[in-house]
Amino acid sequence: SFPEWVSNAQGTSTPIERVTADGKRYMLGHMCKPHDCADHQLSVVFSADGKQSWGLLATRSADGKTFYKQLLGHPDRAVEALLNRSFADNNPEN
């Protein structure tokens, strides 16, 4: 089960970015829980036609030191790399 802010798509988001991986085009987005962006984040990749999507849900541990990461939608290696890049770009200090 997903957190309510994810299920209801009520996160704070950045503009969708068009990207290419392994010769395929995708749309990449990032959102986070309102008023708690540092600890609750979701990176999302959509296929160019919008028919498929994958995600990386990241929630910071209670001690604040690490993120618990959950891949959503069984991404292939190229899509997983896009998701991890999005997470890294939005968390440069981690």
CSV table of C-alpha atoms in Angstrom, one decimal:
chain,number,residue,atom,x,y,z
A,1,SER,CA,0.0,0.0,0.0
A,2,PHE,CA,1.2,3.5,-0.9
A,3,PRO,CA,1.3,6.6,1.3
A,4,GLU,CA,-1.8,8.8,0.8
A,5,TRP,CA,0.2,11.6,-0.8
A,6,VAL,CA,1.3,9.1,-3.5
A,7,SER,CA,-2.0,7.4,-4.0
A,8,ASN,CA,-3.9,10.7,-4.3
A,9,ALA,CA,-1.1,12.3,-6.4
A,10,GLN,CA,-1.0,15.2,-4.0
A,11,GLY,CA,2.8,15.7,-3.9
A,12,THR,CA,4.9,18.7,-4.7
A,13,SER,CA,6.4,18.1,-8.1
A,14,THR,CA,9.0,19.3,-10.5
A,15,PRO,CA,8.3,19.8,-14.3
A,16,ILE,CA,8.4,16.6,-16.4
A,17,GLU,CA,11.7,16.2,-18.2
A,18,ARG,CA,12.0,14.4,-21.6
A,19,VAL,CA,14.9,11.9,-21.5
A,20,THR,CA,16.4,9.1,-23.6
A,21,ALA,CA,17.8,5.8,-22.4
A,22,ASP,CA,18.9,2.9,-24.5
A,23,GLY,CA,17.5,4.6,-27.6
A,24,LYS,CA,14.0,4.9,-26.1
A,25,ARG,CA,12.3,8.1,-25.1
A,26,TYR,CA,10.7,8.6,-21.7
A,27,MET,CA,9.3,11.3,-19.5
A,28,LEU,CA,10.9,11.7,-16.0
A,29,GLY,CA,9.3,13.4,-13.0
A,30,HIS,CA,9.9,13.8,-9.3
A,31,MET,CA,7.5,14.5,-6.6
A,32,CYS,CA,7.6,14.6,-2.8
A,33,LYS,CA,5.3,14.8,0.2
A,34,PRO,CA,4.2,18.3,0.8
A,35,HIS,CA,6.0,20.0,3.8
A,36,ASP,CA,8.3,16.9,4.1
A,37,CYS,CA,10.2,16.7,0.8
A,38,ALA,CA,13.5,15.8,2.3
A,39,ASP,CA,12.2,12.5,3.8
A,40,HIS,CA,9.4,11.3,1.4
A,41,GLN,CA,10.0,11.3,-2.4
A,42,LEU,CA,8.8,9.6,-5.5
A,43,SER,CA,10.7,9.6,-8.9
A,44,VAL,CA,8.5,8.5,-11.8
A,45,VAL,CA,9.3,7.4,-15.4
A,46,PHE,CA,6.6,7.2,-18.1
A,47,SER,CA,7.0,5.6,-21.5
A,48,ALA,CA,6.8,8.1,-24.3
A,49,ASP,CA,3.3,7.0,-25.2
A,50,GLY,CA,2.2,7.2,-21.5
A,51,LYS,CA,1.1,3.6,-21.4
A,52,GLN,CA,3.7,2.4,-18.9
A,53,SER,CA,5.1,3.9,-15.8
A,54,TRP,CA,7.7,2.9,-13.2
A,55,GLY,CA,8.7,4.5,-9.9
A,56,LEU,CA,11.2,4.8,-7.1
A,57,LEU,CA,9.6,5.5,-3.7
A,58,ALA,CA,12.2,6.7,-1.2
A,59,THR,CA,11.4,7.2,2.5
A,60,ARG,CA,14.1,8.3,5.0
A,61,SER,CA,14.7,6.1,7.9
A,62,ALA,CA,13.7,7.1,11.4
A,63,ASP,CA,17.3,7.9,12.3
A,64,GLY,CA,17.6,10.2,9.3
A,65,LYS,CA,20.7,8.5,7.9
A,66,THR,CA,19.5,6.4,5.1
A,67,PHE,CA,16.6,6.0,2.6
A,68,TYR,CA,14.4,3.0,2.2
A,69,LYS,CA,13.9,2.6,-1.5
A,70,GLN,CA,11.2,0.7,-3.3
A,71,LEU,CA,11.1,0.1,-7.0
A,72,LEU,CA,7.7,0.1,-8.5
A,73,GLY,CA,6.5,-1.4,-11.8
A,74,HIS,CA,9.5,-3.8,-12.4
A,75,PRO,CA,11.7,-1.3,-14.4
A,76,ASP,CA,14.4,-2.7,-16.7
A,77,ARG,CA,18.1,-1.6,-16.1
A,78,ALA,CA,17.8,1.5,-18.2
A,79,VAL,CA,14.6,2.8,-16.5
A,80,GLU,CA,16.0,1.9,-13.1
A,81,ALA,CA,19.1,4.0,-13.9
A,82,LEU,CA,16.8,7.0,-14.8
A,83,LEU,CA,15.0,6.6,-11.5
A,84,ASN,CA,18.2,6.5,-9.5
A,85,ARG,CA,19.6,9.5,-11.4
A,86,SER,CA,16.4,11.4,-10.6
A,87,PHE,CA,16.8,10.5,-6.9
A,88,ALA,CA,20.5,11.5,-6.9
A,89,ASP,CA,19.8,14.8,-8.8
A,90,ASN,CA,17.1,15.7,-6.2
A,91,ASN,CA,19.3,14.7,-3.2
A,92,PRO,CA,22.8,16.0,-4.0
A,93,GLU,CA,23.9,15.8,-0.3
A,94,ASN,CA,23.1,12.1,0.1
